[in-house]
Amino acid sequence: MAPDDTLVESGPQVWADMTVEVALCVMAGARVDHLLVCNEDGKRTDLVTWNRLSAVRDSSVYTDRIRLRDISDGGGGSNGSCGSGGSSSEQSEGLALVH
């Protein structure tokens, strides 16, 4: 595992049904710049950053009902379990909302 992967693998783990606003509050409270997103089976599905969530919140299509699972950028998915390792990537462009 590369040194950068260790940083990506650590951090607060949250459920995909958390809203963007709550996720930003969790990040602020934990003083971190990213969260590991898990589905209901405990599988890590994404990594979200402060910048990514801020961009979503500042977009013209934002509502307070948008959840982390509604955000897709094609990066950050993993077959690993939350807290188990595996690799993850984050892309800052190409944000999309999944309907």
Short mmCIF file of N, CA and C in Angstrom, two decimals, residues 7 12 17 20-21 44 46 51 60 76 82 84 91-92:
data_model
loop_
_atom_site.label_atom_id
_atom_site.label_comp_id
_atom_site.label_asym_id
_atom_site.label_seq_id
_atom_site.Cartn_x
_atom_site.Cartn_y
_atom_site.Cartn_z
N LEU A 7 -3.73 7.41 3.91
CA LEU A 7 -4.51 8.59 4.25
C LEU A 7 -5.94 8.47 3.73
N PRO A 12 -13.50 9.26 9.03
CA PRO A 12 -14.85 8.89 9.44
C PRO A 12 -15.59 8.13 8.34
N ASP A 17 -26.89 7.28 2.89
CA ASP A 17 -28.14 8.03 2.96
C ASP A 17 -28.02 9.33 3.76
N VAL A 20 -26.01 15.84 2.28
CA VAL A 20 -24.79 16.61 2.03
C VAL A 20 -24.53 17.57 3.18
N GLU A 21 -25.58 18.23 3.65
CA GLU A 21 -25.41 19.21 4.73
C GLU A 21 -24.91 18.56 6.01
N ARG A 44 -17.69 -0.08 1.29
CA ARG A 44 -17.35 1.29 0.93
C ARG A 44 -17.71 1.52 -0.53
N ASP A 46 -17.73 4.99 -1.82
CA ASP A 46 -17.21 6.27 -2.31
C ASP A 46 -16.35 6.93 -1.25
N ASN A 51 -14.33 19.76 -0.61
CA ASN A 51 -14.47 20.53 -1.85
C ASN A 51 -15.59 19.99 -2.73
N SER A 60 -26.62 25.04 -8.63
CA SER A 60 -27.98 25.55 -8.81
C SER A 60 -29.04 24.47 -8.60
N GLY A 76 -13.98 6.98 -6.77
CA GLY A 76 -14.12 6.72 -5.36
C GLY A 76 -14.76 5.41 -5.00
N CYS A 82 -15.83 -0.94 4.51
CA CYS A 82 -15.40 0.22 5.26
C CYS A 82 -14.42 -0.23 6.33
N SER A 84 -11.49 -1.56 5.77
CA SER A 84 -10.76 -2.78 5.45
C SER A 84 -9.58 -2.60 4.52
N GLN A 91 -12.17 12.37 -7.86
CA GLN A 91 -12.06 13.27 -8.97
C GLN A 91 -12.84 14.52 -8.62
N SER A 92 -12.27 15.68 -8.93
CA SER A 92 -12.94 16.92 -8.55
C SER A 92 -13.81 17.48 -9.67
#
